[in-house]
GROMACS .gro file of C-alpha atoms in nm:
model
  367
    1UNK     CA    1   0.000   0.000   0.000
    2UNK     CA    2   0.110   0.370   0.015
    3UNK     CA    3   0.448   0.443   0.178
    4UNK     CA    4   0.295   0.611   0.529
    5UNK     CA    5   0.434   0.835   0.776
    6UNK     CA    6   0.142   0.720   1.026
    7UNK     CA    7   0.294   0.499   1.288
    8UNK     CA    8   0.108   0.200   1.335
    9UNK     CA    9   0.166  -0.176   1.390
   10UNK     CA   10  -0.149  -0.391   1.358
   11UNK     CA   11  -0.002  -0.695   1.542
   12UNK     CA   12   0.074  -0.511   1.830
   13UNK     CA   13  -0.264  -0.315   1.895
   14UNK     CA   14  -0.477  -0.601   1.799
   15UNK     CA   15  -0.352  -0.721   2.150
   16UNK     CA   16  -0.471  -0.442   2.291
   17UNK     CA   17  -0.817  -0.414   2.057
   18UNK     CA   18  -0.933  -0.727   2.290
   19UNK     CA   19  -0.890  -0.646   2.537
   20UNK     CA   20  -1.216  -0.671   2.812
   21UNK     CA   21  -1.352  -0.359   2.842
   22UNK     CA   22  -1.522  -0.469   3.160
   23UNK     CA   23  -1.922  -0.366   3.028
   24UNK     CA   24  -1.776  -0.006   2.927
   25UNK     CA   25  -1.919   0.088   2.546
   26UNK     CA   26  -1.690   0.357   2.353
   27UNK     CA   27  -1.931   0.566   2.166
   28UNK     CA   28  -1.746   0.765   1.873
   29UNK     CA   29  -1.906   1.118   1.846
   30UNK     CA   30  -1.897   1.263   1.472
   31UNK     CA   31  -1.961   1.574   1.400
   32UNK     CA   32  -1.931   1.870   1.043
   33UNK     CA   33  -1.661   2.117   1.139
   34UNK     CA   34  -1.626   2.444   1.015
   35UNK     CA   35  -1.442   2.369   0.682
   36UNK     CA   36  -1.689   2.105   0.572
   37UNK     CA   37  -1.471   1.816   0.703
   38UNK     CA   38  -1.508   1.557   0.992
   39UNK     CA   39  -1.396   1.574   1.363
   40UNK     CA   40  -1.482   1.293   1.593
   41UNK     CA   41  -1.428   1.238   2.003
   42UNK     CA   42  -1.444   0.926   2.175
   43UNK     CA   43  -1.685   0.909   2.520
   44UNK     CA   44  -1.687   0.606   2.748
   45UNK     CA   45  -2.065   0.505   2.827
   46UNK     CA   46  -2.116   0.242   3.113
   47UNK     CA   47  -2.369  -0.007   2.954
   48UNK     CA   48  -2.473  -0.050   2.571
   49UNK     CA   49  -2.737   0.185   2.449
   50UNK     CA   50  -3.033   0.105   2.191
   51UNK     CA   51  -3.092   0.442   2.054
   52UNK     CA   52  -2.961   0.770   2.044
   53UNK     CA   53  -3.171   0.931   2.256
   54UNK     CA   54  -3.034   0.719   2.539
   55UNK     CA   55  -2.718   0.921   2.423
   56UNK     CA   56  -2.628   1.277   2.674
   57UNK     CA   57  -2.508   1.579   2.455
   58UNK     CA   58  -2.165   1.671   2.498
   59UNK     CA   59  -1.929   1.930   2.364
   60UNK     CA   60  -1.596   2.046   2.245
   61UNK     CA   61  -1.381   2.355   2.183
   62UNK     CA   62  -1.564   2.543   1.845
   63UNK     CA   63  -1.236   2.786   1.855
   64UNK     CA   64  -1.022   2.478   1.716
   65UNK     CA   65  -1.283   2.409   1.432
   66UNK     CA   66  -1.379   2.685   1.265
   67UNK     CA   67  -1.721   2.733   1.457
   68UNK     CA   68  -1.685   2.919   1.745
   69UNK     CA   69  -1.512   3.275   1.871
   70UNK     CA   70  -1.225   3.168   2.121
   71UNK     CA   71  -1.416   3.357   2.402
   72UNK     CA   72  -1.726   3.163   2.349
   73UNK     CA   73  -1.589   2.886   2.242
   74UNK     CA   74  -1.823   2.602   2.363
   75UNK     CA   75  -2.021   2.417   2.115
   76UNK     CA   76  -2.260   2.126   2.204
   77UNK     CA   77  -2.313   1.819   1.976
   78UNK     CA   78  -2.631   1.624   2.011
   79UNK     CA   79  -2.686   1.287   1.893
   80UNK     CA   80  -2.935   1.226   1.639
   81UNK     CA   81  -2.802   0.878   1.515
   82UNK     CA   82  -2.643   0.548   1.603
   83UNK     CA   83  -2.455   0.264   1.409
   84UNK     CA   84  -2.221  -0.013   1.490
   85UNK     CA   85  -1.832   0.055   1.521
   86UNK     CA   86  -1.686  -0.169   1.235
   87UNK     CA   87  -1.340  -0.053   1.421
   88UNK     CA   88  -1.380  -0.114   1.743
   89UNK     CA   89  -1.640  -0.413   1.720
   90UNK     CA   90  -1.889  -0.495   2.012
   91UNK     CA   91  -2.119  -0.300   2.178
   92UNK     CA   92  -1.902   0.027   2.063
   93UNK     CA   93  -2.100   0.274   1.841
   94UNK     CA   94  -2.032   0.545   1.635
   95UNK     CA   95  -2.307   0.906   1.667
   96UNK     CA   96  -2.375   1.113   1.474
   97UNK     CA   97  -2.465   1.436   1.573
   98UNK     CA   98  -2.521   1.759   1.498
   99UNK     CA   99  -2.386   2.122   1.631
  100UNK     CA  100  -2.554   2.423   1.885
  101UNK     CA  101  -2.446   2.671   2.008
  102UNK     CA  102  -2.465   2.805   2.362
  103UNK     CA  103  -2.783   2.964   2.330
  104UNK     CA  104  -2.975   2.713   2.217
  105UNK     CA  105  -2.977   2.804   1.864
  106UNK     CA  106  -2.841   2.538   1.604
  107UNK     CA  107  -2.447   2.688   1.476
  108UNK     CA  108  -2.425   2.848   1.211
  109UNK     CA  109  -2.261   2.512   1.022
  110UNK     CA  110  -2.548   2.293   1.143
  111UNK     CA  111  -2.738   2.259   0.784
  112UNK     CA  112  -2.856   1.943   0.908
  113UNK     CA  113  -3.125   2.085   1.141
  114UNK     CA  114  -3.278   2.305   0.831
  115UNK     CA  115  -3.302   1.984   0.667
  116UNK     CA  116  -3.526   1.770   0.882
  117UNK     CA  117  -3.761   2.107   0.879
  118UNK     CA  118  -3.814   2.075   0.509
  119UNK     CA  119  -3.779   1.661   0.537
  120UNK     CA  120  -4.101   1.671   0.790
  121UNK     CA  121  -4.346   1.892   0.613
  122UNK     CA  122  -4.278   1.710   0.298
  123UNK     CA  123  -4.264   1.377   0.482
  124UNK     CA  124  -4.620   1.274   0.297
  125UNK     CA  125  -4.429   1.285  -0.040
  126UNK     CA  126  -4.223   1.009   0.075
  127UNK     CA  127  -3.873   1.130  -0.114
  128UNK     CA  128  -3.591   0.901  -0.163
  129UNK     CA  129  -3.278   1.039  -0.229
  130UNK     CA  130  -2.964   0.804  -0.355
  131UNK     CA  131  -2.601   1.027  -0.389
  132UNK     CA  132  -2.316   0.898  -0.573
  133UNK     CA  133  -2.018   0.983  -0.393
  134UNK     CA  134  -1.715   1.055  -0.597
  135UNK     CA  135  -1.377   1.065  -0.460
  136UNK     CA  136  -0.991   1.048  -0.539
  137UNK     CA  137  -0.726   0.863  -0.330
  138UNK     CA  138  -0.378   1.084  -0.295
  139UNK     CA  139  -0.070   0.913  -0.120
  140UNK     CA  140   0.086   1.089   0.116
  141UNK     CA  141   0.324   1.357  -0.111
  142UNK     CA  142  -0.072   1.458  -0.212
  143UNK     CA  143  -0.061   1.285  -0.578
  144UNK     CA  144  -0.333   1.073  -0.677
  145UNK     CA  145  -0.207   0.727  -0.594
  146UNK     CA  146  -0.004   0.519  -0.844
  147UNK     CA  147   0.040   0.772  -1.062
  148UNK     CA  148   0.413   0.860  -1.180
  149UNK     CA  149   0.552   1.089  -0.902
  150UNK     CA  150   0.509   1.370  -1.096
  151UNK     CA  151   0.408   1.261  -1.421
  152UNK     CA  152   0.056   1.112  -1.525
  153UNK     CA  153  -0.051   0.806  -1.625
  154UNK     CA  154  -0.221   0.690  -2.020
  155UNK     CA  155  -0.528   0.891  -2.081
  156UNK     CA  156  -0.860   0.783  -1.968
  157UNK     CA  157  -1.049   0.532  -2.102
  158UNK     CA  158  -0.920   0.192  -1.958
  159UNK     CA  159  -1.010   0.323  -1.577
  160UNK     CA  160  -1.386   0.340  -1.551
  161UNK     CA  161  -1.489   0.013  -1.402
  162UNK     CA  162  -1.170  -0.096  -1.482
  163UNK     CA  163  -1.051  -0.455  -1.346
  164UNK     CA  164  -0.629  -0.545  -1.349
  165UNK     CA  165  -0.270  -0.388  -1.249
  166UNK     CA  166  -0.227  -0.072  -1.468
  167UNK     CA  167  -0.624  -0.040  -1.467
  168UNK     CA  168  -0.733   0.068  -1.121
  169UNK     CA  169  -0.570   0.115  -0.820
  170UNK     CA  170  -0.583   0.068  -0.414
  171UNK     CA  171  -0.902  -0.164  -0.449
  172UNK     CA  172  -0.776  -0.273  -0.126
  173UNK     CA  173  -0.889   0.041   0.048
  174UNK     CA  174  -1.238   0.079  -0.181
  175UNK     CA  175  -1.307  -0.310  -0.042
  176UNK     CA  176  -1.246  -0.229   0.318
  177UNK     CA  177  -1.414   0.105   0.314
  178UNK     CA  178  -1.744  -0.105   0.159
  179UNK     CA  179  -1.742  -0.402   0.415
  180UNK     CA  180  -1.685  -0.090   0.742
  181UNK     CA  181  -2.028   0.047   0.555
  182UNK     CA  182  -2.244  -0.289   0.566
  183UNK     CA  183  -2.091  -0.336   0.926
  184UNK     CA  184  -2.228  -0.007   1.022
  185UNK     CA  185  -2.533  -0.045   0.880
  186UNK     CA  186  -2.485   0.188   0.624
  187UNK     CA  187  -2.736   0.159   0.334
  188UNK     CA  188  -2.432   0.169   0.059
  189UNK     CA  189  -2.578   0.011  -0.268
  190UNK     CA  190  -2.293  -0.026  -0.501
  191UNK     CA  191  -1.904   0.089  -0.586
  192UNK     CA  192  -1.704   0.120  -0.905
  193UNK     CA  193  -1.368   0.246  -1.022
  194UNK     CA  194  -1.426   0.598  -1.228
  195UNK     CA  195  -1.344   0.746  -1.551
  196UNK     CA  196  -0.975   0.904  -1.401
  197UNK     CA  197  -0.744   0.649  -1.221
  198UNK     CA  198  -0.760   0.653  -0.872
  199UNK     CA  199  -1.100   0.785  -0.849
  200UNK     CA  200  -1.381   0.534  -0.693
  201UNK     CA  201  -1.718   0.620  -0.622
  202UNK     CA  202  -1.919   0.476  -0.363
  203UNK     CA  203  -2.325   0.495  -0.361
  204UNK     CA  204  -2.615   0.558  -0.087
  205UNK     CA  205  -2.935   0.482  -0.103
  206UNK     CA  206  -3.245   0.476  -0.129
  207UNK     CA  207  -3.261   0.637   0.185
  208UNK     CA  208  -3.604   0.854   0.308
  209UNK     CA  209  -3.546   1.193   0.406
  210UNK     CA  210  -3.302   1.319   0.651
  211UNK     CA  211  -3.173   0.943   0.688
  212UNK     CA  212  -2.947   1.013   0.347
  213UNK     CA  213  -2.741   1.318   0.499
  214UNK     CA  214  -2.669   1.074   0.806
  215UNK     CA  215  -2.556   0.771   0.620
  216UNK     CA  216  -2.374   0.965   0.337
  217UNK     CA  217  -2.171   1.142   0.620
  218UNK     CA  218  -2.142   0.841   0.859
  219UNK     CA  219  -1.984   0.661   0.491
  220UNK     CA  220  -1.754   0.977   0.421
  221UNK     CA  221  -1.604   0.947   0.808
  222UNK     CA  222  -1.557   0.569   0.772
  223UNK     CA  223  -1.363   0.640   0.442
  224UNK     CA  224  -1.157   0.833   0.667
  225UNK     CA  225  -1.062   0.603   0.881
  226UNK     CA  226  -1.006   0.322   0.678
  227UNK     CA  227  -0.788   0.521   0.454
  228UNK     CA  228  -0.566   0.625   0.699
  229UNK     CA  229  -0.493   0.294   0.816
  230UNK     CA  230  -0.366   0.174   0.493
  231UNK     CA  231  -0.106   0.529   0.462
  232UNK     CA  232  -0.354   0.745   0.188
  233UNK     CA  233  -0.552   1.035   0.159
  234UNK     CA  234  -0.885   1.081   0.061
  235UNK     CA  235  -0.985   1.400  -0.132
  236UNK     CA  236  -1.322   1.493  -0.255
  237UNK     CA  237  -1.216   1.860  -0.451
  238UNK     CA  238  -1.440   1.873  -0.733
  239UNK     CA  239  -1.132   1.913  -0.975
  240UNK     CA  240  -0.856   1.720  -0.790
  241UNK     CA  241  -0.616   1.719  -1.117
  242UNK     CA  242  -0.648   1.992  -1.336
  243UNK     CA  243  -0.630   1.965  -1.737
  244UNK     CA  244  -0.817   1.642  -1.908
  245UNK     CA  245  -0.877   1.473  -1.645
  246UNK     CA  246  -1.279   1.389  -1.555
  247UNK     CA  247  -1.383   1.615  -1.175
  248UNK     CA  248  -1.575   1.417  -0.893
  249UNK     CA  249  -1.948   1.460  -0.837
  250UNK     CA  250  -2.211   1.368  -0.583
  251UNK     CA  251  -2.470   1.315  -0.845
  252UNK     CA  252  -2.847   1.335  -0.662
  253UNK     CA  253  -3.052   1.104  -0.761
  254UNK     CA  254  -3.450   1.200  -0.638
  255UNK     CA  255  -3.784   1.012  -0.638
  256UNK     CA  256  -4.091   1.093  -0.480
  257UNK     CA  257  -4.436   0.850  -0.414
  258UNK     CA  258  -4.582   1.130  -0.702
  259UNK     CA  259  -4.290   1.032  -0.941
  260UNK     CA  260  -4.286   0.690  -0.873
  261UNK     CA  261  -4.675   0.654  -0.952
  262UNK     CA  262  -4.831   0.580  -1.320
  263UNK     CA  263  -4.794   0.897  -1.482
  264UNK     CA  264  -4.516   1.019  -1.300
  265UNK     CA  265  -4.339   1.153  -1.555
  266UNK     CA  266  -4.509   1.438  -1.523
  267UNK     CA  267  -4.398   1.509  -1.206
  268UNK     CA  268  -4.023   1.405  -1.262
  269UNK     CA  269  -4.073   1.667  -1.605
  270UNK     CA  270  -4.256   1.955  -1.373
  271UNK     CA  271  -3.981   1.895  -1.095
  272UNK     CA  272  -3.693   1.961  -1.378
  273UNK     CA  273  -3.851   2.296  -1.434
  274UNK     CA  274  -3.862   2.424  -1.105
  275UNK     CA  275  -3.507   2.311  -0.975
  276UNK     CA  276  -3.439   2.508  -1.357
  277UNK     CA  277  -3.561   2.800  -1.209
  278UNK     CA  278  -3.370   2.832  -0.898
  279UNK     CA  279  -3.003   2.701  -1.109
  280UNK     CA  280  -2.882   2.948  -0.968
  281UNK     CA  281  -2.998   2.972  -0.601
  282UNK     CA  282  -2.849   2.559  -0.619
  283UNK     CA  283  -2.513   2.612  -0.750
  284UNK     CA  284  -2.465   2.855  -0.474
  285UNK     CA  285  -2.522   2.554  -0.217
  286UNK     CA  286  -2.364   2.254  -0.488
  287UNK     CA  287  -2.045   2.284  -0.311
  288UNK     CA  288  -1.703   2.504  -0.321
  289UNK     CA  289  -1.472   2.475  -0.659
  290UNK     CA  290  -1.764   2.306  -0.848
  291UNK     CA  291  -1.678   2.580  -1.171
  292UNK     CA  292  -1.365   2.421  -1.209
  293UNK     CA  293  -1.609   2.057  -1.283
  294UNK     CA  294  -1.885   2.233  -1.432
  295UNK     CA  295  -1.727   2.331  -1.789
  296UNK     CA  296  -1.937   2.120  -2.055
  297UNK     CA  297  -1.662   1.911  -2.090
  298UNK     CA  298  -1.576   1.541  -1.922
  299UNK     CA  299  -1.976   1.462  -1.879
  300UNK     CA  300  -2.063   1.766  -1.706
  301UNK     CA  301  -2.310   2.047  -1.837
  302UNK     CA  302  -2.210   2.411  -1.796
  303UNK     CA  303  -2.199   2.586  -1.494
  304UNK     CA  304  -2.431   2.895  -1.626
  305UNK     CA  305  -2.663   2.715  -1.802
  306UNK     CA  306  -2.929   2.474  -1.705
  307UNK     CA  307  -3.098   2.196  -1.929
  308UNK     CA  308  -3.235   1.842  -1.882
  309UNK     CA  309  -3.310   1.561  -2.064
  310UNK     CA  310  -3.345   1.139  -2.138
  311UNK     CA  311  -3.006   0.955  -2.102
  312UNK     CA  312  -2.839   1.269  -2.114
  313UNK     CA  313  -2.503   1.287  -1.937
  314UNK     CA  314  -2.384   1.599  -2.052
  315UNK     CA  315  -2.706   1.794  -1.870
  316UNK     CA  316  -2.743   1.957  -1.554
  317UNK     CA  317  -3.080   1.713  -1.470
  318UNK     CA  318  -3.072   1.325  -1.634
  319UNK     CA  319  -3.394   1.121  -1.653
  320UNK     CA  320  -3.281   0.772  -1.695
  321UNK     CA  321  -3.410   0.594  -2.012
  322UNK     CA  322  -3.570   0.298  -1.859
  323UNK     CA  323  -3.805   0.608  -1.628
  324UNK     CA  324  -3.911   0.759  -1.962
  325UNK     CA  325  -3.944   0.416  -2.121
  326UNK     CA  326  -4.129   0.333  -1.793
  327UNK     CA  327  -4.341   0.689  -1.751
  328UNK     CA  328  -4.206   0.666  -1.362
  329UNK     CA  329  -3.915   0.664  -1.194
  330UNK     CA  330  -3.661   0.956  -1.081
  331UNK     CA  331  -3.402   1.211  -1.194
  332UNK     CA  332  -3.105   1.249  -1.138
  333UNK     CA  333  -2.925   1.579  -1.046
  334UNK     CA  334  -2.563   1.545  -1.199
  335UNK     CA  335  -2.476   1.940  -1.043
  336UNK     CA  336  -2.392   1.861  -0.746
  337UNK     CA  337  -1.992   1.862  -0.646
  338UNK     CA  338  -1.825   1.597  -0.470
  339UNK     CA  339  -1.740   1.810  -0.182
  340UNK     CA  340  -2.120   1.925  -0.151
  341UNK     CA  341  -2.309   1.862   0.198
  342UNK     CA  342  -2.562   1.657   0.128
  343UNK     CA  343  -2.810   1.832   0.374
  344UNK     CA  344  -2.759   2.144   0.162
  345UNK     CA  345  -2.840   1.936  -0.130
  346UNK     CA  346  -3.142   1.748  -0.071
  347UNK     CA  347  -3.272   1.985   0.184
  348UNK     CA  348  -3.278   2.282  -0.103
  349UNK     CA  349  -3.410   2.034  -0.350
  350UNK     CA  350  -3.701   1.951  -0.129
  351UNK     CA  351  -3.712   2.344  -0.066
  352UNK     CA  352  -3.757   2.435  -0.478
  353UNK     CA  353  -3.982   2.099  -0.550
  354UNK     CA  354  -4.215   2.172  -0.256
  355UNK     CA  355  -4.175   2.520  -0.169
  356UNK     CA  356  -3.948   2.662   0.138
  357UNK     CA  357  -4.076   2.738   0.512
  358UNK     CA  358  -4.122   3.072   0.690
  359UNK     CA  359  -3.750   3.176   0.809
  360UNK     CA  360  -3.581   2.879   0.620
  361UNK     CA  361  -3.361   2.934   0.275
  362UNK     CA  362  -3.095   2.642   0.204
  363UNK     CA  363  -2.999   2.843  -0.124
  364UNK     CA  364  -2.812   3.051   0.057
  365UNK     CA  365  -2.418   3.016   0.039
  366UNK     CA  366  -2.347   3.128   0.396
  367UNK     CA  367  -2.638   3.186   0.651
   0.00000   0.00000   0.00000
């Protein structure tokens, strides 16, 4: 695997990893920091727990993450969600959470809590939501991974979905990170190699509502973790490698009980005009660097302009063939970058389908 300045011998803290741990549960706390990335704490609980809302809130210093002043630094994380510890094994768990501040009032980075607004007054629509996370594995010196220190490898086209040496690279890592997800409970559906070597994506769903943002993020921490074990980065910049070379996306994929009906077309076509409308208001909220993607160019539809259509790759909204074939289905929202929160995403497309809620606006870049 990747030469790794991480310290770490498996042998040795495997005899420490069984250690008894006398009825004691370790519950890993995740929570979104500042900067869009992951921080975690560990918290020792003294019997197993069921649910989260056996769970206490806790906190941690906001000055060190990008989320709080450093004379009011306290911010409070409050468990919303539980799954099994593929790391730790046992009764251990990890929780998500999300962040408040002092006051009571959610932080200003706490886009989940908008989210389950929106997610509850539209709950009767029943939407799914499956995201197709996009990501590129770097070794340490920050080059994608088995690519000529320096150089680059052939041009694409023997990558995507690629099988052999020469043809994809650190499957070892993509195969771990899928077996932590079933562990966990994660509802990941499927992984391939993409179009640029390197670059995997992983997918989530069908999830209902707010359970997508917790899953997708739950998956991006445990591809984390297991990267660092084996010595690599993970990066999800929207154009890691600049030139011809294909971005990464977190293409949304949407469905509600109206679109999946007889006749839903209809709906899927009437719900590509309104998130048309608001282009705009999403790219604002479609995560950072996403211009750099969004050229027209490497299956990607132009930043400033909006269009749809059947089997169409190179627009901003897809409708799969077999949906049109079908008259039901879903679309799927190709805009989206890979580093985009998928709150943001699926909370502001719930926002334009369904209309928004007095004092709520996800389309904003910054609240």
């Amino acid at each position: 695997m990747a030469e790794s300045t991480t310290i770490s011998n498996t042998e040795n803290l495997m005899k420490y990893m069984k250690l008894d741990q006398k009825g004691a549960v370790l519950a890993e706390y995740i929570w979104i920091d500042g900067s869009n990335g992951v921080r975690t704490k560990t918290k020792t609980l003294s019997k197993p727990v069921k649910s989260y809302k056996e769970l206490p809130e806790w906190n941690f210093d906001g000055s060190s993450t990008g989320q709080a002043p450093g004379d009011n630094s306290d911010v409070y994380i409050r468990p919303v969600a539980i799954f099994p510890d593929p790391f730790r094994g046992g009764d251990n768990i990890l929780v998500m959470t999300e962040t408040w501040d002092s006051d009571g009032t959610p932080n200003k980075f706490n886009y989940r809590h908008e989210c389950v607004r929106l997610m509850d007054a539209n709950a009767k629509h029943e939407p799914w939501f499956g995201l197709e996370q996009e990501y590129t594995i770097l070794g340490p010196d920050g080059w994608p991974y088995g690519w000529p220190k320096g150089g680059y490898p052939a041009p694409q086209g023997p990558y995507y979905c690629g099988v052999g040496t020469g043809k994809v690279f650190c499957r070892d890592i993509v195969e771990a990170h899928y077996k932590a997800c079933l562990y966990a409970g994660i509802k990941i559906s499927g992984i391939n190699a993409e179009v640029m070597p390197s670059q995997w994506e992983f997918q989530v769903g069908p999830c209902e509502g707010i359970e997508l943002g917790d899953h997708l993020w739950v998956a991006r921490y445990l591809l984390y973790r297991v990267a660092e074990e084996f010595g690599a980065k993970i990066t999800i910049e929207p154009k890691p490698i600049k030139g011809d070379w294909n971005g990464t996306g977190l293409h949304t994929n949407v469905s509600t009980s109206e679109m999946r009906k007889d006749g839903g077309m209809k709906e899927i076509e009437n719900a590509c005009k309104k998130l048309g409308e608001r282009h705009e208001e999403h790219i604002l909220v479609y995560g950072e660097g996403n211009a750099e993607r969004m050229t027209g160019e490497h299956e990607t539809a132009s930043i400033d302009k909006f269009s749809y259509g059947v089997a169409d790759r190179g627009a901003s909204i897809r409708i799969p063939r077999q949906c049109a074939a079908e008259g039901k289905g879903y679309l799927e929202d190709r805009r989206p970058a890979s580093n985009a929160d998928p709150y943001r995403i699926t909370g502001v497309i719930m926002e334009t389908i369904f209309g928004g809620m007095e004092g709520l606006d996800l389309s904003k870049a910054e609240k």
